[in-house]
């Protein structure tokens, strides 16, 4: 964990309840053996700690912060909306801000998506997407009630709630809860060029092999039982910013169409501009049937996420019962909608995605120039401002480090030290859900060329220093 380890011997044993309360947090933190560093303020690209240290956010948390911290325009939009309508019970009402945000999102797809559904997290978005896919087949005339299954990919992550976790394929995240997870999900290989593509194999042959595997899985479980194939256009936390090879998603969509299933694309982490286009699927030459969005939608100013549904999915429901059998107390939450709408307006008005594309190319080039030759850097991959660096024990064989060594986490923890003052996002299980280490570099869309150079230079020094010490242990 990127935290401060607690020292049990340091606990005040004076009987002073106030001192004990100050030491023992009431928060159920991610790891109870550690106390997170206290964040006092965010300002642009920096997180400022209580002790005054300034840490450069080179990953925006989990690729969340797209405008950096302290944007007054977004904060004022949220405050204004909170004073006007702070909460909306959507069973009775809608709000102008929700209508505007959903219209903006639909129009951002050039009208290929028909409706948007606003909730509060990526996990909620995936749960809604799965239920929407199932209901679509029940609303068809004639209905197809046998369609209850989903196909996803190994080493994927689609959320932490039980339905979303079942669709994900990450061993470590699943293992404690495996007996509770849906049994109607199966998994196929990811499109992972570095580890999945055979030596000398062309992109076309690799795509054909993966498409056949997907088609075979449809046939194995019964194509008439499958609701949808679920995938991330650029795999985020589970693999470390892995894009597909050219033609993969066209081939996957063809398999789905062949068997009458839907394609759900999870863009919670890689979407809303992170890879250089507002929607990551724009770079694949396809359109999904259902899409999930999150993180960069509100840029961390509010907890907000969403689902976009295509015209034919919505048409089936409109012609059927007309009611999506799903709902949340805080769906369409007005302050969340206000934050998301203002963030997206700022990005659009400033043509900020051009910066992502142009400096994303610089970030890619400089990372590869500075770190590509390091003996423990196996691969550097990504798009836009979404880049992963995978670490290996042996470069030639791509052998991963033992998982107990926690290489990625320790690099990130070391980076938070005053000597580096940089925060990047750690990932583990890259190879098989348990073995493998990577870090994610995902800066705010507004960074400058100087910022990019500082990130690369600092990461180069950090990685070099870490492995110098690792080899001497």
Coordinates of C-alpha atoms in Angstrom, one line a residue:
X1 CA 0.0 0.0 0.0
X2 CA 1.1 3.6 -0.7
X3 CA 0.8 4.3 3.0
X4 CA 2.7 4.9 6.3
X5 CA 3.2 1.7 8.2
X6 CA 1.9 1.8 11.8
X7 CA 4.3 1.1 14.6
X8 CA 2.3 -0.7 17.3
X9 CA 4.9 0.3 20.0
X10 CA 4.2 4.0 19.3
X11 CA 0.6 3.8 20.4
X12 CA -0.1 6.1 23.3
X13 CA -0.8 4.0 26.4
X14 CA -1.7 6.8 28.7
X15 CA -5.3 6.2 29.1
X16 CA -5.9 9.5 27.4
X17 CA -8.9 8.8 25.1
X18 CA -8.3 11.9 23.0
X19 CA -4.7 10.8 22.2
X20 CA -5.9 7.3 21.4
X21 CA -8.6 8.6 19.1
X22 CA -6.1 10.8 17.3
X23 CA -3.9 7.7 16.6
X24 CA -6.5 5.1 15.8
X25 CA -8.5 6.0 12.7
X26 CA -12.2 5.2 12.6
X27 CA -11.9 4.7 8.8
X28 CA -11.9 1.2 7.4
X29 CA -8.8 1.9 5.3
X30 CA -7.7 -0.4 2.5
X31 CA -5.1 -2.0 4.8
X32 CA -5.5 -1.7 8.5
X33 CA -1.8 -2.2 9.1
X34 CA -1.1 1.1 7.6
X35 CA -2.1 4.7 8.0
X36 CA -2.5 6.7 4.7
X37 CA -0.7 10.0 4.4
X38 CA -3.0 12.9 5.1
X39 CA -3.9 15.0 2.1
X40 CA -4.6 18.6 2.8
X41 CA -5.1 20.2 -0.6
X42 CA -5.0 19.5 -4.3
X43 CA -3.7 22.2 -6.5
X44 CA -3.2 21.7 -10.3
X45 CA -1.0 18.7 -10.7
X46 CA 0.0 18.6 -7.1
X47 CA -1.3 16.9 -4.0
X48 CA -0.2 18.8 -0.9
X49 CA 0.2 16.8 2.3
X50 CA -0.4 18.1 5.9
X51 CA 3.4 18.3 6.3
X52 CA 3.6 20.7 3.4
X53 CA 5.2 18.2 0.9
X54 CA 4.0 18.6 -2.7
X55 CA 3.6 15.4 -4.7
X56 CA 3.2 15.5 -8.5
X57 CA 0.2 13.4 -9.5
X58 CA 1.5 11.6 -12.6
X59 CA -1.4 9.1 -12.6
X60 CA -4.3 11.2 -11.4
X61 CA -5.1 8.5 -8.8
X62 CA -6.6 5.7 -10.9
X63 CA -6.5 7.8 -14.1
X64 CA -9.3 9.9 -12.6
X65 CA -8.0 13.5 -12.5
X66 CA -8.1 14.9 -16.0
X67 CA -8.0 18.7 -15.2
X68 CA -5.9 18.5 -12.0
X69 CA -7.1 19.8 -8.7
X70 CA -8.7 23.1 -7.6
X71 CA -10.5 24.1 -10.8
X72 CA -12.6 26.9 -9.6
X73 CA -15.0 26.8 -12.5
X74 CA -16.0 23.2 -11.8
X75 CA -16.2 23.9 -8.0
X76 CA -18.5 26.9 -8.6
X77 CA -20.7 24.9 -11.0
X78 CA -21.1 22.2 -8.3
X79 CA -21.8 24.8 -5.5
X80 CA -24.3 26.6 -7.7
X81 CA -26.1 23.4 -8.5
X82 CA -26.1 22.3 -4.8
X83 CA -27.9 25.5 -3.8
X84 CA -30.4 25.2 -6.6
X85 CA -31.2 21.4 -6.5
X86 CA -29.0 19.3 -4.3
X87 CA -30.9 16.0 -4.7
X88 CA -33.4 14.8 -7.2
X89 CA -35.7 11.7 -6.6
X90 CA -35.7 10.5 -10.2
X91 CA -38.8 8.4 -9.8
X92 CA -40.7 11.7 -9.9
X93 CA -38.4 14.4 -11.3
X94 CA -35.5 15.2 -13.6
X95 CA -33.2 18.3 -13.6
X96 CA -32.0 20.6 -16.3
X97 CA -28.4 19.7 -15.5
X98 CA -29.0 15.9 -15.9
X99 CA -30.8 16.6 -19.2
X100 CA -28.0 18.8 -20.5
X101 CA -25.3 16.3 -19.5
X102 CA -27.0 13.3 -21.1
X103 CA -27.7 15.3 -24.3
X104 CA -24.1 16.4 -24.4
X105 CA -22.9 12.7 -24.0
X106 CA -25.3 11.4 -26.7
X107 CA -24.2 14.1 -29.1
X108 CA -20.6 13.4 -28.4
X109 CA -21.1 10.0 -30.1
X110 CA -22.5 11.7 -33.2
X111 CA -25.8 10.3 -32.3
X112 CA -24.9 6.6 -32.5
X113 CA -25.8 6.4 -28.8
X114 CA -29.4 7.2 -27.9
X115 CA -29.6 7.6 -24.1
X116 CA -27.3 8.1 -21.1
X117 CA -27.8 6.8 -17.6
X118 CA -25.9 8.7 -14.8
X119 CA -24.8 6.9 -11.6
X120 CA -21.9 7.2 -9.2
X121 CA -19.2 4.7 -9.9
X122 CA -17.7 2.5 -12.6
X123 CA -18.9 -0.6 -10.7
X124 CA -22.5 0.7 -10.7
X125 CA -22.2 1.5 -14.4
X126 CA -21.1 -2.1 -15.2
X127 CA -23.9 -3.6 -13.1
X128 CA -26.4 -1.4 -15.0
X129 CA -24.9 -2.4 -18.3
X130 CA -25.3 -6.1 -17.6
X131 CA -28.9 -5.7 -16.6
X132 CA -29.6 -3.5 -19.6
X133 CA -28.2 -6.2 -21.9
X134 CA -30.3 -8.9 -20.3
X135 CA -33.5 -6.7 -20.5
X136 CA -32.8 -5.9 -24.1
X137 CA -33.3 -9.5 -25.0
X138 CA -36.4 -9.8 -22.9
X139 CA -37.9 -6.8 -24.7
X140 CA -37.3 -8.1 -28.2
X141 CA -40.2 -9.5 -30.2
X142 CA -40.1 -12.4 -29.9
X143 CA -38.1 -12.3 -26.6
X144 CA -34.9 -14.4 -26.1
X145 CA -35.1 -15.4 -22.4
X146 CA -32.4 -18.0 -22.7
X147 CA -29.7 -15.2 -23.0
X148 CA -28.3 -15.1 -19.5
X149 CA -24.6 -15.5 -20.1
X150 CA -21.7 -13.1 -20.5
X151 CA -18.2 -13.6 -22.0
X152 CA -15.3 -11.5 -20.8
X153 CA -11.5 -11.8 -20.8
X154 CA -9.0 -13.0 -18.4
X155 CA -6.8 -10.4 -16.7
X156 CA -9.6 -7.9 -16.9
X157 CA -11.2 -5.7 -14.3
X158 CA -14.8 -4.3 -14.6
X159 CA -15.6 -3.3 -11.0
X160 CA -15.7 -4.5 -7.4
X161 CA -19.4 -5.2 -6.8
X162 CA -20.4 -8.9 -7.2
X163 CA -21.8 -8.7 -10.7
X164 CA -19.0 -6.6 -12.0
X165 CA -16.4 -8.7 -10.2
X166 CA -17.9 -11.8 -11.8
X167 CA -17.5 -10.4 -15.3
X168 CA -13.9 -9.4 -14.5
X169 CA -11.2 -11.9 -14.9
X170 CA -8.6 -10.9 -12.3
X171 CA -7.7 -13.9 -10.1
X172 CA -6.5 -12.0 -7.0
X173 CA -9.5 -9.7 -6.9
X174 CA -11.9 -12.6 -7.4
X175 CA -10.5 -15.4 -5.2
X176 CA -12.0 -14.5 -1.8
X177 CA -15.4 -14.1 -3.3
X178 CA -15.4 -16.9 -5.9
X179 CA -18.2 -18.9 -4.3
X180 CA -20.5 -15.9 -4.3
X181 CA -19.9 -14.9 -8.0
X182 CA -22.3 -15.5 -10.8
X183 CA -21.6 -18.8 -12.6
X184 CA -23.0 -17.5 -15.9
X185 CA -19.7 -15.8 -17.0
X186 CA -16.8 -17.3 -18.9
X187 CA -13.5 -15.9 -20.0
X188 CA -11.3 -15.9 -23.0
X189 CA -7.8 -14.7 -23.6
X190 CA -7.1 -10.9 -23.6
X191 CA -5.6 -9.2 -26.7
X192 CA -2.1 -8.7 -25.1
X193 CA 0.5 -8.3 -27.8
X194 CA 3.5 -8.4 -25.4
X195 CA 2.6 -11.7 -23.8
X196 CA -0.1 -13.3 -26.0
X197 CA 1.2 -12.8 -29.6
X198 CA 3.5 -15.6 -30.7
X199 CA 7.0 -14.8 -32.1
X200 CA 6.7 -14.1 -35.8
X201 CA 2.9 -14.1 -35.7
X202 CA 1.3 -11.3 -37.7
X203 CA -1.4 -9.0 -36.3
X204 CA -3.9 -10.6 -38.7
X205 CA -3.1 -14.1 -37.6
X206 CA -3.2 -13.1 -34.0
X207 CA -6.6 -11.4 -34.4
X208 CA -7.9 -14.4 -36.3
X209 CA -6.7 -16.8 -33.5
X210 CA -8.4 -14.7 -30.8
X211 CA -11.6 -14.3 -32.8
X212 CA -11.7 -18.1 -33.2
X213 CA -11.2 -18.6 -29.5
X214 CA -14.1 -16.2 -28.9
X215 CA -16.3 -17.9 -31.4
X216 CA -15.4 -21.3 -30.0
X217 CA -16.5 -20.1 -26.5
X218 CA -19.9 -19.0 -27.9
X219 CA -20.3 -22.4 -29.4
X220 CA -19.2 -24.2 -26.3
X221 CA -21.7 -22.5 -24.0
X222 CA -24.4 -22.2 -26.6
X223 CA -24.6 -19.0 -28.7
X224 CA -28.3 -18.6 -28.0
X225 CA -27.5 -18.2 -24.3
X226 CA -25.1 -15.2 -24.5
X227 CA -26.1 -11.7 -23.8
X228 CA -22.9 -9.9 -24.5
X229 CA -19.1 -9.9 -24.8
X230 CA -17.5 -7.4 -22.3
X231 CA -14.1 -5.8 -22.9
X232 CA -12.0 -2.7 -22.3
X233 CA -10.7 -1.0 -25.5
X234 CA -7.5 -0.3 -23.6
X235 CA -7.1 -2.6 -20.6
X236 CA -6.4 -0.5 -17.5
X237 CA -5.6 -1.6 -14.0
X238 CA -5.5 -5.3 -14.6
X239 CA -2.9 -5.3 -17.5
X240 CA -1.4 -1.8 -17.4
X241 CA -2.7 0.2 -20.4
X242 CA -2.8 -2.6 -23.0
X243 CA -4.4 -1.6 -26.3
X244 CA -5.6 -4.2 -28.7
X245 CA -3.8 -4.9 -32.0
X246 CA -5.3 -3.4 -35.2
X247 CA -8.5 -5.2 -36.2
X248 CA -9.2 -7.0 -33.0
X249 CA -12.4 -5.3 -32.0
X250 CA -13.8 -5.4 -35.5
X251 CA -13.3 -9.1 -35.4
X252 CA -14.8 -9.4 -31.9
X253 CA -17.8 -7.4 -33.0
X254 CA -18.3 -9.7 -36.1
X255 CA -18.4 -12.7 -33.8
X256 CA -21.0 -11.0 -31.6
X257 CA -23.1 -10.1 -34.6
X258 CA -22.8 -13.7 -35.9
X259 CA -24.4 -15.0 -32.8
X260 CA -26.8 -12.2 -32.1
X261 CA -25.0 -11.0 -28.9
X262 CA -24.3 -7.4 -27.8
X263 CA -20.8 -5.8 -27.4
X264 CA -20.3 -4.0 -24.1
X265 CA -17.2 -1.8 -23.9
X266 CA -16.0 -0.7 -20.5
X267 CA -14.4 2.7 -20.9
X268 CA -14.5 3.7 -17.2
X269 CA -10.8 4.0 -17.1
X270 CA -9.7 4.5 -20.7
X271 CA -12.5 6.6 -21.9
X272 CA -13.6 10.3 -21.8
X273 CA -10.5 11.5 -23.5
X274 CA -7.8 9.5 -21.7
X275 CA -6.5 7.9 -24.8
X276 CA -6.8 10.9 -27.1
X277 CA -10.3 10.7 -28.4
X278 CA -13.4 11.3 -26.2
X279 CA -14.5 7.7 -26.6
X280 CA -11.8 5.0 -26.9
X281 CA -13.9 3.0 -29.4
X282 CA -13.5 5.8 -32.0
X283 CA -10.0 4.5 -32.6
X284 CA -11.2 1.0 -33.2
X285 CA -13.5 1.8 -36.1
X286 CA -16.5 0.3 -34.3
X287 CA -19.5 1.3 -32.2
X288 CA -20.5 -0.7 -29.1
X289 CA -24.1 -1.5 -28.2
X290 CA -23.6 -0.4 -24.6
X291 CA -20.7 1.6 -23.1
X292 CA -19.7 2.4 -19.5
X293 CA -17.9 5.6 -18.6
X294 CA -16.5 7.0 -15.3
X295 CA -13.3 8.4 -13.9
X296 CA -12.5 11.1 -16.5
X297 CA -16.2 12.0 -16.8
X298 CA -16.2 14.1 -13.6
X299 CA -12.4 14.3 -13.2
X300 CA -12.6 13.6 -9.5
X301 CA -14.8 16.6 -8.7
X302 CA -17.8 14.4 -7.9
X303 CA -18.4 10.7 -7.8
X304 CA -20.1 10.2 -11.2
X305 CA -20.2 7.6 -13.9
X306 CA -22.5 6.6 -16.7
X307 CA -23.9 4.1 -19.2
X308 CA -24.5 4.9 -22.9
X309 CA -26.9 2.8 -24.9
X310 CA -27.2 2.5 -28.6
X311 CA -30.3 3.3 -30.6
X312 CA -31.4 -0.3 -31.2
X313 CA -31.0 -1.2 -27.5
X314 CA -33.2 1.7 -26.5
X315 CA -35.7 1.1 -29.3
X316 CA -36.3 -2.4 -28.0
X317 CA -37.2 -1.1 -24.6
X318 CA -39.3 1.8 -25.9
X319 CA -41.3 -0.6 -28.0
X320 CA -41.6 -3.0 -25.1
X321 CA -42.3 -2.2 -21.5
X322 CA -40.6 1.2 -21.8
X323 CA -39.2 0.9 -18.3
X324 CA -35.6 -0.1 -17.4
X325 CA -36.0 -2.3 -14.3
X326 CA -33.1 -0.7 -12.4
X327 CA -32.5 2.3 -10.2
X328 CA -30.4 4.0 -7.6
X329 CA -31.3 6.5 -4.9
X330 CA -28.5 8.8 -6.2
X331 CA -28.8 8.3 -9.9
X332 CA -28.7 11.5 -11.9
X333 CA -27.3 13.2 -8.7
X334 CA -27.5 16.9 -9.6
X335 CA -24.1 18.1 -8.2
X336 CA -22.4 15.1 -9.9
X337 CA -24.1 16.0 -13.2
X338 CA -23.0 19.6 -12.8
X339 CA -19.4 18.6 -12.2
X340 CA -19.3 16.2 -15.2
X341 CA -20.9 18.7 -17.5
X342 CA -18.5 21.5 -16.6
X343 CA -15.5 19.3 -16.8
X344 CA -16.5 18.2 -20.3
X345 CA -17.3 21.7 -21.4
X346 CA -13.8 22.9 -20.3
X347 CA -12.2 20.0 -22.2
X348 CA -14.2 20.8 -25.3
X349 CA -13.9 24.5 -25.3
X350 CA -10.1 24.4 -24.7
X351 CA -9.6 21.7 -27.3
X352 CA -7.7 19.9 -24.5
X353 CA -7.8 16.5 -26.2
X354 CA -5.4 17.9 -28.8
X355 CA -2.9 18.3 -26.0
X356 CA -3.5 14.6 -25.0
X357 CA -2.8 13.5 -28.5
X358 CA 0.2 15.7 -29.2
X359 CA 1.9 15.4 -25.8
X360 CA 0.8 11.8 -25.5
X361 CA 3.1 11.0 -28.5
X362 CA 5.9 12.9 -26.7
X363 CA 5.3 11.0 -23.4
X364 CA 5.4 7.7 -25.3
X365 CA 8.6 8.5 -27.1
X366 CA 10.4 9.8 -24.0
X367 CA 9.4 6.9 -21.9
X368 CA 10.7 4.4 -24.5
X369 CA 13.9 6.4 -25.0
X370 CA 14.6 6.6 -21.3
X371 CA 13.3 3.4 -19.9
X372 CA 12.9 1.0 -22.9
X373 CA 16.4 -0.2 -22.5
X374 CA 16.3 -0.9 -18.8
X375 CA 17.0 -4.6 -18.1
X376 CA 13.9 -4.8 -15.9
X377 CA 11.5 -3.0 -18.1
X378 CA 9.8 -5.5 -20.3
X379 CA 7.3 -3.4 -22.1
X380 CA 6.0 0.1 -22.4
X381 CA 2.5 0.4 -24.0
X382 CA -0.5 2.7 -24.1
X383 CA -2.3 5.5 -25.9
X384 CA -2.7 9.2 -25.3
X385 CA -2.1 10.0 -21.6
X386 CA -2.6 6.3 -20.6
X387 CA 0.7 4.4 -20.4
X388 CA 1.8 1.3 -18.7
X389 CA 5.4 0.2 -17.8
X390 CA 5.7 -3.6 -17.1
X391 CA 8.6 -4.8 -15.0
X392 CA 10.3 -8.2 -15.4
X393 CA 13.0 -10.2 -13.6
X394 CA 14.4 -11.2 -16.9
X395 CA 14.0 -9.1 -20.1
X396 CA 14.8 -11.9 -22.6
X397 CA 12.3 -14.4 -21.2
X398 CA 9.8 -11.8 -19.9
X399 CA 9.8 -13.7 -16.6
X400 CA 8.0 -11.8 -13.9
X401 CA 9.2 -11.0 -10.4
X402 CA 7.8 -13.2 -7.5
X403 CA 4.5 -11.7 -6.5
X404 CA 5.6 -11.5 -2.8
X405 CA 8.3 -9.0 -3.8
X406 CA 5.6 -6.4 -4.6
X407 CA 7.8 -4.6 -7.1
X408 CA 5.3 -2.2 -8.5
X409 CA 3.9 -1.2 -5.1
X410 CA 7.4 -0.6 -3.7
X411 CA 8.4 1.5 -6.7
X412 CA 5.3 3.6 -6.1
X413 CA 5.9 3.9 -2.4
X414 CA 9.5 4.9 -3.1
X415 CA 8.3 7.6 -5.5
X416 CA 6.3 9.3 -2.8
X417 CA 9.5 10.0 -0.9
X418 CA 10.7 13.6 -0.8
X419 CA 13.6 12.8 -3.2
X420 CA 11.1 12.0 -6.0
X421 CA 7.7 13.4 -5.0
X422 CA 5.8 11.6 -7.7
X423 CA 2.7 9.5 -7.6
X424 CA 2.1 6.8 -10.2
X425 CA -0.4 3.9 -10.0
X426 CA 0.7 0.4 -9.2
X427 CA -0.7 -2.8 -10.6
X428 CA -0.1 -6.5 -10.0
X429 CA -1.1 -9.8 -11.6
X430 CA -0.2 -8.6 -15.0
X431 CA 0.8 -12.0 -16.3
X432 CA -1.9 -14.3 -14.9
X433 CA -3.9 -12.4 -12.3
X434 CA -1.3 -13.1 -9.6
X435 CA 2.2 -12.7 -11.1
X436 CA 3.4 -9.6 -12.8
X437 CA 4.1 -5.9 -12.0
X438 CA 3.3 -2.7 -13.8
X439 CA 2.8 1.0 -13.1
X440 CA 0.4 3.4 -14.9
X441 CA 1.3 6.9 -16.0
X442 CA -1.8 8.9 -16.6
X443 CA -1.3 12.7 -16.0
X444 CA -3.9 15.4 -16.2
X445 CA -4.9 16.4 -19.8
X446 CA -3.6 19.9 -19.1
X447 CA 0.1 19.0 -18.4
X448 CA 2.8 20.9 -20.4
X449 CA 5.8 19.6 -22.3
X450 CA 7.9 20.6 -19.3
X451 CA 5.7 18.5 -17.1
X452 CA 6.1 15.5 -19.4
X453 CA 9.9 15.9 -19.3
X454 CA 9.9 16.1 -15.5
X455 CA 7.7 13.0 -15.2
X456 CA 9.9 11.0 -17.5
X457 CA 13.2 12.2 -16.0
X458 CA 11.9 11.5 -12.4
X459 CA 10.5 8.1 -13.3
X460 CA 13.8 7.2 -15.0
X461 CA 15.7 8.1 -11.8
X462 CA 13.1 6.3 -9.6
X463 CA 13.2 3.1 -11.5
X464 CA 17.0 3.1 -11.8
X465 CA 17.4 3.8 -8.1
X466 CA 14.8 1.1 -7.0
X467 CA 16.4 -1.6 -9.0
X468 CA 19.9 -0.6 -8.0
X469 CA 18.8 -1.2 -4.4
X470 CA 16.8 -4.3 -5.3
X471 CA 19.8 -6.0 -6.9
X472 CA 21.9 -5.3 -3.8
X473 CA 19.4 -6.8 -1.3

